[in-house]
Short mmCIF file of C-alpha atoms in Angstrom, two decimals:
data_model
loop_
_atom_site.label_atom_id
_atom_site.label_comp_id
_atom_site.label_asym_id
_atom_site.label_seq_id
_atom_site.Cartn_x
_atom_site.Cartn_y
_atom_site.Cartn_z
CA MET A 1 11.00 25.15 5.87
CA THR A 2 7.90 27.33 6.28
CA GLY A 3 5.18 24.97 5.06
CA GLN A 4 2.33 24.01 7.38
CA ARG A 5 2.43 20.47 8.65
CA VAL A 6 -0.33 17.89 8.30
CA SER A 7 -2.57 18.09 11.39
CA VAL A 8 -3.53 14.88 13.18
CA LEU A 9 -5.95 14.26 16.04
CA ALA A 10 -5.18 11.00 17.86
CA VAL A 11 -8.16 9.71 19.88
CA ASP A 12 -7.48 6.83 22.26
CA ASP A 13 -8.23 6.11 25.93
CA ASP A 14 -4.75 4.62 26.42
CA ALA A 15 -2.61 7.48 27.73
CA SER A 16 0.69 5.74 26.88
CA LEU A 17 -0.40 5.19 23.27
CA ARG A 18 -1.48 8.84 22.95
CA THR A 19 1.95 9.93 24.17
CA VAL A 20 3.76 7.56 21.79
CA LEU A 21 1.68 8.73 18.83
CA LYS A 22 2.31 12.37 19.64
CA VAL A 23 6.05 11.93 19.94
CA ILE A 24 6.63 9.58 17.00
CA LEU A 25 4.29 11.27 14.52
CA ALA A 26 5.79 14.66 15.45
CA GLU A 27 9.17 13.20 14.58
CA LYS A 28 7.72 12.22 11.21
CA GLY A 29 6.72 15.81 10.55
CA PHE A 30 3.06 15.81 11.64
CA GLU A 31 1.35 18.29 13.95
CA VAL A 32 -0.38 16.11 16.55
CA ASP A 33 -3.08 16.75 19.12
CA ALA A 34 -4.61 14.04 21.33
CA ALA A 35 -7.94 13.31 23.01
CA ALA A 36 -8.78 10.65 25.58
CA ASP A 37 -12.35 9.94 24.46
CA ALA A 38 -15.02 10.67 21.86
CA PHE A 39 -16.44 13.69 23.74
CA LEU A 40 -13.06 15.39 24.02
CA ALA A 41 -12.41 14.56 20.38
CA ILE A 42 -15.65 16.27 19.27
CA ALA A 43 -14.70 19.31 21.35
CA ALA A 44 -11.30 19.44 19.66
CA LEU A 45 -12.90 19.10 16.23
CA GLU A 46 -15.22 22.02 17.00
CA ARG A 47 -12.25 24.23 17.87
CA ARG A 48 -10.26 23.58 14.69
CA SER A 49 -10.06 21.43 11.56
CA TYR A 50 -7.78 18.41 11.18
CA ASP A 51 -6.37 16.68 8.12
CA VAL A 52 -6.37 13.25 9.81
CA VAL A 53 -8.28 11.71 12.73
CA LEU A 54 -6.83 8.52 14.28
CA LEU A 55 -9.79 6.98 16.07
CA ASP A 56 -9.73 4.12 18.56
CA MET A 57 -12.57 1.65 18.12
CA LYS A 58 -13.26 0.84 21.78
CA MET A 59 -13.52 3.76 24.21
CA ALA A 60 -15.58 4.56 27.27
CA GLY A 61 -18.77 6.48 26.61
CA ARG A 62 -19.05 6.38 22.83
CA THR A 63 -17.24 3.98 20.52
CA GLY A 64 -15.23 5.06 17.55
CA LEU A 65 -17.91 3.66 15.24
CA GLU A 66 -20.55 5.80 16.93
CA VAL A 67 -18.58 9.03 16.58
CA ILE A 68 -17.70 8.66 12.88
CA PRO A 69 -20.97 10.28 11.62
CA ASP A 70 -20.26 13.37 13.75
CA ILE A 71 -16.76 13.69 12.30
CA VAL A 72 -18.01 13.22 8.74
CA ALA A 73 -20.77 15.82 9.25
CA GLY A 74 -18.49 18.41 10.84
CA GLN A 75 -15.29 17.83 8.88
CA PRO A 76 -16.09 15.89 5.69
CA ASN A 77 -12.54 16.32 4.37
CA ALA A 78 -10.86 14.73 7.38
CA VAL A 79 -9.21 11.36 6.73
CA ILE A 80 -10.53 8.99 9.38
CA ILE A 81 -8.35 5.99 10.25
CA MET A 82 -9.62 3.45 12.77
CA MET A 83 -7.21 1.87 15.26
CA THR A 84 -8.49 -1.52 16.33
CA ALA A 85 -7.44 -4.81 17.89
CA TYR A 86 -7.69 -7.95 15.76
CA GLY A 87 -10.81 -9.09 17.56
CA THR A 88 -12.80 -6.05 16.36
CA ILE A 89 -11.77 -6.05 12.71
CA ARG A 90 -15.30 -6.96 11.61
CA THR A 91 -16.54 -3.80 13.32
CA ALA A 92 -13.76 -1.90 11.56
CA VAL A 93 -15.29 -2.98 8.27
CA ASP A 94 -18.53 -1.33 9.43
CA ALA A 95 -16.47 1.77 10.14
CA LEU A 96 -15.31 1.85 6.50
CA ARG A 97 -18.91 1.81 5.39
CA ALA A 98 -19.70 4.64 7.86
CA GLY A 99 -17.07 6.93 6.35
CA ALA A 100 -13.62 5.89 7.64
CA TYR A 101 -10.90 5.75 5.02
CA ASP A 102 -9.06 2.73 6.41
CA TYR A 103 -8.21 0.88 9.59
CA ILE A 104 -4.98 -0.35 11.17
CA THR A 105 -4.69 -3.14 13.69
CA LYS A 106 -2.90 -2.91 17.05
CA PRO A 107 -0.08 -3.31 17.65
CA PHE A 108 1.01 -1.52 14.48
CA ASP A 109 4.27 -0.50 12.90
CA VAL A 110 4.69 3.30 12.86
CA ASP A 111 5.94 3.28 9.25
CA GLU A 112 2.83 1.31 8.28
CA LEU A 113 0.61 3.91 10.00
CA VAL A 114 2.42 6.75 8.17
CA GLN A 115 1.86 4.97 4.85
CA VAL A 116 -1.87 4.61 5.57
CA ILE A 117 -2.03 8.30 6.45
CA HIS A 118 -0.33 9.32 3.22
CA ARG A 119 -2.60 7.05 1.18
CA GLY A 120 -5.60 8.67 2.82
CA LEU A 121 -4.27 12.15 2.10
CA ASP A 122 -3.62 11.17 -1.51
CA ALA A 123 -7.18 9.84 -1.82
CA ARG A 124 -8.59 13.04 -0.31
CA ALA A 125 -6.55 15.15 -2.68
CA GLY A 126 -8.01 13.20 -5.60
CA THR A 127 -11.63 13.78 -4.49
CA GLY A 128 -13.58 15.64 -7.13
CA GLU A 129 -10.76 15.43 -9.64
CA GLY A 130 -12.27 12.72 -11.80
CA THR A 131 -10.58 9.62 -10.44
CA GLY A 132 -13.60 7.43 -11.01
CA PRO A 133 -14.68 5.40 -14.03
CA ALA A 134 -16.13 8.30 -15.96
CA ALA A 135 -12.75 10.00 -16.07
CA GLY A 136 -11.30 7.50 -18.54
CA ARG A 137 -11.98 8.64 -22.09
CA GLY A 138 -10.54 8.17 -25.55
CA ASP A 139 -6.77 7.70 -25.42
CA THR A 140 -6.31 8.83 -21.82
CA ALA A 141 -7.05 7.39 -18.40
CA ARG A 142 -7.18 9.23 -15.09
CA PHE A 143 -5.83 6.72 -12.63
CA ALA A 144 -4.79 7.51 -9.05
CA GLY A 145 -5.37 11.19 -9.82
CA ILE A 146 -2.95 11.29 -12.77
CA GLN A 147 -4.02 11.62 -16.41
CA TRP A 148 -2.01 8.91 -18.19
CA THR A 149 -1.67 8.93 -21.99
CA CYS A 150 0.77 6.02 -22.56
CA MET A 151 -1.14 3.21 -24.28
CA PRO A 152 -0.11 0.34 -21.90
CA MET A 153 -1.54 2.30 -18.96
CA VAL A 154 -4.68 3.28 -20.83
CA GLU A 155 -5.24 -0.32 -21.84
CA ALA A 156 -4.72 -1.57 -18.28
CA TYR A 157 -7.19 1.01 -16.98
CA SER A 158 -9.82 0.13 -19.58
CA LYS A 159 -9.41 -3.58 -18.91
CA ALA A 160 -9.82 -3.09 -15.15
CA LEU A 161 -12.97 -1.03 -15.69
CA LYS A 162 -14.51 -3.79 -17.81
CA LEU A 163 -13.50 -6.58 -15.44
CA ALA A 164 -14.86 -4.79 -12.37
CA GLN A 165 -18.44 -5.65 -13.18
CA TYR A 166 -17.74 -9.39 -13.53
CA ASP A 167 -17.32 -11.58 -10.45
CA VAL A 168 -14.07 -13.24 -11.60
CA THR A 169 -10.64 -13.69 -10.05
CA VAL A 170 -8.13 -11.13 -11.33
CA LEU A 171 -4.34 -11.27 -11.20
CA VAL A 172 -2.59 -7.87 -11.25
CA THR A 173 1.07 -8.00 -12.23
CA GLY A 174 3.80 -5.43 -12.37
CA GLU A 175 6.89 -4.23 -10.59
CA SER A 176 6.68 -2.94 -7.01
CA GLY A 177 5.32 0.58 -6.83
CA THR A 178 3.39 0.54 -10.11
CA GLY A 179 -0.06 0.81 -8.43
CA LYS A 180 -1.34 -2.77 -8.12
CA GLU A 181 -3.23 -2.06 -4.90
CA LEU A 182 -4.91 0.93 -6.50
CA VAL A 183 -6.11 -1.31 -9.33
CA ALA A 184 -7.49 -3.74 -6.75
CA HIS A 185 -9.41 -0.90 -5.07
CA MET A 186 -10.73 0.20 -8.43
CA LEU A 187 -11.92 -3.33 -9.28
CA HIS A 188 -13.80 -3.57 -5.99
CA GLU A 189 -15.27 -0.07 -5.89
CA ASN A 190 -16.77 -0.46 -9.36
CA SER A 191 -18.09 -3.97 -8.78
CA PRO A 192 -21.49 -5.30 -7.61
CA ARG A 193 -19.71 -6.17 -4.34
CA SER A 194 -18.73 -2.54 -3.66
CA ASP A 195 -20.99 -2.40 -0.56
CA GLY A 196 -19.15 -5.39 0.88
CA PRO A 197 -15.78 -5.29 2.70
CA PHE A 198 -12.44 -4.89 0.91
CA ILE A 199 -9.83 -6.74 2.94
CA LYS A 200 -6.09 -6.62 2.22
CA MET A 201 -3.34 -9.11 2.99
CA ASN A 202 0.32 -8.70 2.15
CA CYS A 203 1.49 -12.30 1.95
CA ALA A 204 5.18 -11.36 2.09
CA ALA A 205 4.92 -9.04 5.09
CA VAL A 206 3.66 -11.76 7.45
CA PRO A 207 5.99 -14.55 8.68
CA GLU A 208 5.19 -17.94 7.14
CA THR A 209 4.26 -19.37 10.54
CA LEU A 210 1.55 -16.74 10.99
CA LEU A 211 0.20 -16.49 7.45
CA GLU A 212 -2.22 -19.42 7.78
CA SER A 213 -3.85 -18.03 10.93
CA GLU A 214 -4.04 -14.55 9.38
CA LEU A 215 -5.86 -15.89 6.32
CA PHE A 216 -8.06 -18.53 7.93
CA GLY A 217 -8.25 -17.45 11.58
CA TYR A 218 -7.84 -19.73 14.58
CA GLU A 219 -9.78 -21.23 17.49
CA LYS A 220 -9.13 -20.54 21.13
CA GLY A 221 -6.25 -22.71 22.37
CA ALA A 222 -5.03 -23.57 18.84
CA PHE A 223 -1.50 -22.64 19.88
CA THR A 224 0.31 -20.84 22.68
CA GLY A 225 -1.04 -17.32 22.94
CA ALA A 226 -4.34 -18.07 21.18
CA GLY A 227 -6.51 -16.87 24.06
CA ALA A 228 -9.65 -16.31 21.99
CA ARG A 229 -11.08 -17.17 18.61
CA LYS A 230 -9.85 -14.93 15.82
CA LEU A 231 -11.48 -14.45 12.43
CA GLY A 232 -9.19 -14.68 9.44
CA ARG A 233 -9.13 -12.42 6.39
CA PHE A 234 -11.32 -14.80 4.34
CA GLU A 235 -14.12 -14.61 6.87
CA LEU A 236 -13.79 -10.85 7.18
CA ALA A 237 -14.03 -10.51 3.37
CA ASP A 238 -17.20 -12.64 3.10
CA GLY A 239 -19.55 -10.93 0.65
CA GLY A 240 -16.78 -8.67 -0.59
CA ALA A 241 -13.26 -8.94 -1.95
CA LEU A 242 -9.91 -10.13 -0.60
CA PHE A 243 -6.76 -8.55 -2.05
CA LEU A 244 -3.80 -10.92 -1.76
CA ASP A 245 -0.66 -8.86 -2.44
CA GLU A 246 2.68 -10.52 -3.23
CA VAL A 247 0.93 -13.86 -3.65
CA GLY A 248 4.00 -15.21 -5.43
CA ASP A 249 5.85 -15.28 -2.07
CA MET A 250 3.62 -17.98 -0.61
CA SER A 251 5.18 -21.27 0.39
CA PRO A 252 4.07 -24.49 -1.37
CA ALA A 253 2.07 -25.53 1.72
CA MET A 254 0.15 -22.25 1.79
CA GLN A 255 -0.40 -22.42 -1.96
CA ALA A 256 -2.18 -25.74 -1.54
CA LYS A 257 -4.45 -24.35 1.18
CA LEU A 258 -5.27 -21.28 -0.88
CA LEU A 259 -6.10 -23.48 -3.88
CA ARG A 260 -8.69 -25.38 -1.84
CA VAL A 261 -10.48 -22.17 -0.88
CA LEU A 262 -10.51 -20.98 -4.49
CA GLN A 263 -11.90 -24.33 -5.66
CA ASP A 264 -14.46 -25.05 -2.96
CA GLY A 265 -14.94 -21.75 -1.11
CA GLU A 266 -14.37 -23.44 2.24
CA PHE A 267 -11.68 -23.93 4.90
CA GLU A 268 -11.18 -24.65 8.60
CA ARG A 269 -9.71 -22.26 11.14
CA VAL A 270 -6.37 -23.28 12.61
CA GLY A 271 -7.12 -25.68 15.49
CA GLY A 272 -10.73 -26.07 14.37
CA THR A 273 -12.78 -28.86 12.77
CA ASP A 274 -15.84 -26.93 11.52
CA THR A 275 -15.86 -26.25 7.79
CA ILE A 276 -16.49 -22.58 7.02
CA LYS A 277 -17.93 -21.47 3.68
CA VAL A 278 -17.32 -17.99 2.30
CA ASP A 279 -18.29 -15.99 -0.76
CA VAL A 280 -15.23 -13.90 -1.61
CA ARG A 281 -13.87 -12.40 -4.78
CA ILE A 282 -10.11 -12.83 -4.99
CA ILE A 283 -7.89 -10.13 -6.43
CA ALA A 284 -4.24 -11.20 -6.36
CA ALA A 285 -1.08 -9.26 -7.17
CA THR A 286 2.56 -10.12 -7.68
CA ASN A 287 5.77 -8.51 -8.84
CA ARG A 288 7.14 -11.92 -9.78
CA ASP A 289 6.98 -13.81 -13.06
CA LEU A 290 4.60 -16.60 -11.95
CA GLY A 291 4.85 -18.29 -15.32
CA SER A 292 8.59 -18.80 -14.78
CA ALA A 293 7.96 -19.83 -11.19
CA VAL A 294 5.56 -22.54 -12.42
CA ARG A 295 8.14 -23.83 -14.92
CA GLU A 296 10.77 -23.91 -12.17
CA ARG A 297 8.27 -25.72 -9.85
CA ARG A 298 8.33 -22.93 -7.29
CA PHE A 299 4.64 -22.12 -7.78
CA ARG A 300 1.77 -24.57 -8.26
CA ALA A 301 0.49 -24.70 -11.83
CA ASP A 302 -3.08 -25.42 -10.74
CA LEU A 303 -3.09 -22.41 -8.42
CA PHE A 304 -1.58 -20.22 -11.13
CA TYR A 305 -4.38 -21.07 -13.54
CA ARG A 306 -6.97 -20.45 -10.85
CA LEU A 307 -5.53 -17.00 -10.15
CA ASN A 308 -4.81 -16.21 -13.75
CA THR A 309 -8.42 -16.19 -14.97
CA VAL A 310 -7.69 -12.70 -16.32
CA THR A 311 -4.54 -10.61 -15.88
CA ILE A 312 -3.94 -6.89 -15.75
CA CYS A 313 -0.30 -5.94 -16.32
CA LEU A 314 0.88 -2.52 -15.15
CA PRO A 315 3.86 -1.07 -17.02
CA PRO A 316 6.84 0.28 -15.05
CA LEU A 317 7.26 4.06 -14.84
CA ARG A 318 10.31 4.00 -17.10
CA ASP A 319 7.98 2.85 -19.93
CA ARG A 320 5.65 5.82 -19.45
CA ARG A 321 8.13 8.70 -19.34
CA GLU A 322 5.96 10.84 -21.62
CA ASP A 323 3.56 11.20 -18.70
CA LEU A 324 6.16 12.35 -16.16
CA PRO A 325 5.29 16.09 -16.57
CA THR A 326 1.63 15.32 -15.83
CA ALA A 327 2.57 13.14 -12.84
CA LEU A 328 4.87 15.91 -11.61
CA GLN A 329 2.08 18.48 -11.71
CA TYR A 330 -0.30 16.12 -9.87
CA PHE A 331 2.14 15.53 -6.99
CA LEU A 332 3.14 19.20 -6.84
CA GLU A 333 -0.50 20.15 -6.42
CA LEU A 334 -0.88 17.43 -3.78
CA PHE A 335 2.13 18.49 -1.71
CA ASN A 336 1.48 22.20 -2.24
CA ARG A 337 -1.87 21.74 -0.53
CA GLN A 338 -0.44 19.47 2.13
CA PHE A 339 2.57 21.65 3.04
CA LYS A 340 1.25 25.09 1.98
CA ARG A 341 3.90 25.57 -0.68
CA ASP A 342 3.70 27.17 -4.14
CA PHE A 343 5.73 25.05 -6.55
CA ARG A 344 4.71 25.39 -10.20
CA GLY A 345 7.07 22.98 -11.95
CA ALA A 346 10.72 21.94 -12.35
CA ASP A 347 13.60 23.67 -14.13
CA GLU A 348 15.26 22.14 -17.16
CA GLN A 349 18.05 20.36 -15.29
CA ALA A 350 15.66 18.83 -12.74
CA MET A 351 13.26 17.71 -15.48
CA ASP A 352 16.12 16.11 -17.39
CA ALA A 353 17.15 14.20 -14.25
CA LEU A 354 13.56 13.01 -13.74
CA ARG A 355 13.41 11.76 -17.33
CA ARG A 356 16.82 10.04 -17.17
CA HIS A 357 16.24 8.18 -13.89
CA GLU A 358 15.20 4.51 -14.23
CA TRP A 359 12.71 4.67 -11.30
CA PRO A 360 13.24 1.18 -9.86
CA GLY A 361 10.58 2.03 -7.24
CA ASN A 362 8.22 3.30 -9.94
CA VAL A 363 5.41 5.73 -9.06
CA ARG A 364 6.01 5.24 -5.34
CA GLU A 365 9.61 6.34 -5.72
CA PHE A 366 8.62 9.26 -8.00
CA ARG A 367 6.10 10.43 -5.42
CA ASN A 368 8.70 10.31 -2.64
CA ALA A 369 11.21 12.20 -4.79
CA ILE A 370 8.78 15.07 -5.41
CA GLU A 371 7.78 15.16 -1.73
CA HIS A 372 11.47 15.33 -0.83
CA ALA A 373 11.95 18.28 -3.18
CA VAL A 374 8.85 20.15 -1.94
CA LEU A 375 9.79 19.66 1.73
CA LEU A 376 13.42 20.71 1.40
CA GLY A 377 13.21 23.29 -1.38
CA ASP A 378 11.99 26.88 -1.68
CA GLY A 379 10.62 28.95 -4.51
CA GLN A 380 8.32 27.98 -7.35
CA LEU A 381 10.56 25.68 -9.40
CA ILE A 382 12.15 22.42 -8.34
CA THR A 383 15.86 22.50 -9.07
CA LEU A 384 18.31 19.63 -9.48
CA ALA A 385 19.76 20.23 -5.98
CA MET A 386 16.33 19.69 -4.37
CA LEU A 387 15.97 16.13 -5.76
CA PRO A 388 17.22 13.06 -3.85
CA GLU A 389 20.81 12.08 -4.60
CA SER A 390 19.67 8.84 -6.25
CA VAL A 391 17.58 10.78 -8.78
CA ARG A 392 20.35 13.34 -9.43
CA GLY A 393 22.58 10.47 -10.48
CA GLY A 394 24.77 10.26 -7.37
CA GLN A 395 24.16 6.58 -6.66
CA ALA A 396 26.03 4.61 -9.26
CA PRO A 397 25.32 1.22 -7.58
CA LEU A 398 21.69 1.59 -8.68
CA ASP A 399 22.58 1.89 -12.35
CA PRO A 400 21.51 -1.13 -14.43
CA GLN A 401 24.12 -3.87 -14.21
CA PRO A 402 24.77 -6.56 -16.83
CA ILE A 403 23.33 -9.95 -15.94
CA SER A 404 25.63 -12.90 -16.51
CA GLU A 405 24.33 -15.60 -18.81
CA GLY A 406 22.88 -18.43 -16.77
CA SER A 407 22.28 -16.34 -13.65
CA SER A 408 19.39 -17.66 -11.59
CA ILE A 409 16.51 -15.44 -10.50
CA ARG A 410 17.74 -15.86 -6.88
CA THR A 411 21.22 -14.58 -7.84
CA VAL A 412 19.87 -11.57 -9.75
CA GLU A 413 17.49 -10.72 -6.87
CA ARG A 414 20.31 -11.04 -4.32
CA GLU A 415 22.68 -8.81 -6.32
CA HIS A 416 20.02 -6.16 -6.87
CA ILE A 417 18.99 -6.01 -3.19
CA LEU A 418 22.65 -5.84 -2.17
CA ARG A 419 23.28 -2.92 -4.54
CA VAL A 420 20.30 -1.03 -3.18
CA LEU A 421 21.37 -1.67 0.43
CA GLU A 422 24.87 -0.40 -0.31
CA ALA A 423 23.50 2.65 -2.16
CA CYS A 424 21.28 3.48 0.84
CA GLU A 425 24.19 2.90 3.26
CA TRP A 426 22.36 -0.16 4.67
CA ASN A 427 19.42 1.90 5.89
CA GLN A 428 16.68 -0.74 5.67
CA SER A 429 13.77 1.68 5.67
CA ARG A 430 15.16 3.69 2.75
CA SER A 431 16.20 0.49 0.95
CA ALA A 432 12.74 -1.03 1.30
CA GLU A 433 11.21 2.22 0.03
CA THR A 434 13.53 2.24 -3.01
CA LEU A 435 12.76 -1.41 -3.75
CA GLY A 436 9.03 -0.79 -3.31
CA ILE A 437 8.57 -3.51 -0.68
CA HIS A 438 7.66 -3.66 3.01
CA ARG A 439 10.53 -3.39 5.46
CA ASN A 440 9.60 -6.80 6.93
CA THR A 441 9.82 -8.29 3.43
CA LEU A 442 13.30 -6.83 2.98
CA ARG A 443 14.44 -8.27 6.30
CA ARG A 444 13.12 -11.70 5.34
CA LYS A 445 14.86 -11.56 1.95
CA ILE A 446 18.15 -10.53 3.55
CA ALA A 447 17.97 -13.64 5.74
CA GLU A 448 16.77 -15.96 2.97
CA LEU A 449 19.38 -14.81 0.44
CA GLY A 450 22.24 -14.73 2.94
CA ILE A 451 23.01 -11.06 2.38
CA GLU A 452 25.66 -9.75 4.77
CA ARG A 453 27.32 -6.38 5.19
CA GLU A 454 31.03 -6.60 4.46
#
């Protein structure tokens, strides 16, 4: 492969973390330089340009927050990602307003960091390409950089644009990988609260025992290891919006606590007695059928109706196949810029394979398939051999299987996850990517559903 790698500048005063970032990100295909403080970072930025700047919040001399304006002024196209401890998340929100793309809290999972980097690069690639509200017109909608023409997507886009201006709770539904988080961003960025924080919480990626403290925070001494007060996501989102992803995975106890906040706008931190009031817009998302979950008494009806003020349903990629050529061109342009390649399209066999595939991971899986082809292929046309084996048709276990009459949702879910694991040779990272869920979520489901490798 001759393409140029994405360049990253990692700025942190912790020498061991700098070393880890350089080694691990290099293994992921990035070109990584490191700097020990803000002054050395500015010097590095004056010598060359970087695609991504990983910036520690607390450093000697100048803080990460203080150096952001210099980075934005000198390299406006650089994707700035703050690295911060939980105790400084509120300052991280200020960093977003100053020009950072996103923040990640320490200690972080490397795969999570890579995902944030790729999202930032995607967002940068979409700059100036009409991704905002004015880009939607007539019977098309430019969403996430792609011009969609299928009516379900156009209708979902138009609905989100109208709802953005109203301060109401919105439930975004759709399969994993369809773009629910992007819709949440769109709702916030086009709302009267756009100057306020946008805080995200994946309810399925956090163990049940920690979810309450993540949402509501805790007081010092609330439990073993609680050495200082911590603000929860609701407090951090005060005046802005809180995106609750995979809300359908909440336990009944957490559902009751969430309902109280939605009804009264107040809660107590774990281990605390003071009642805290917040003004937060809730945007929730789920890949589950909450209506069925309510009927089966797995999800509270009162919470469902609170969340379901208005719903935006995103169609799966297999229902918008007519837009695959447009999506292909968008991702080719994105990865051509990122990896310095010159792909112009796909040959007939590759295009047929893209149209035939069911895309269980939806747009996320499509994106990964095109990136795979661009990274491993050469020339100007993607060929069938450049596509992942699953897209070429080499993974029969992922083909749709008949569902026995009377099968429970749990049984169907277990069988599908098992088939994906077997197709991916029990590689949990690849399986989670194919399923469109976080690796921690996959591990929890394997345990809950009693899935074992034979």
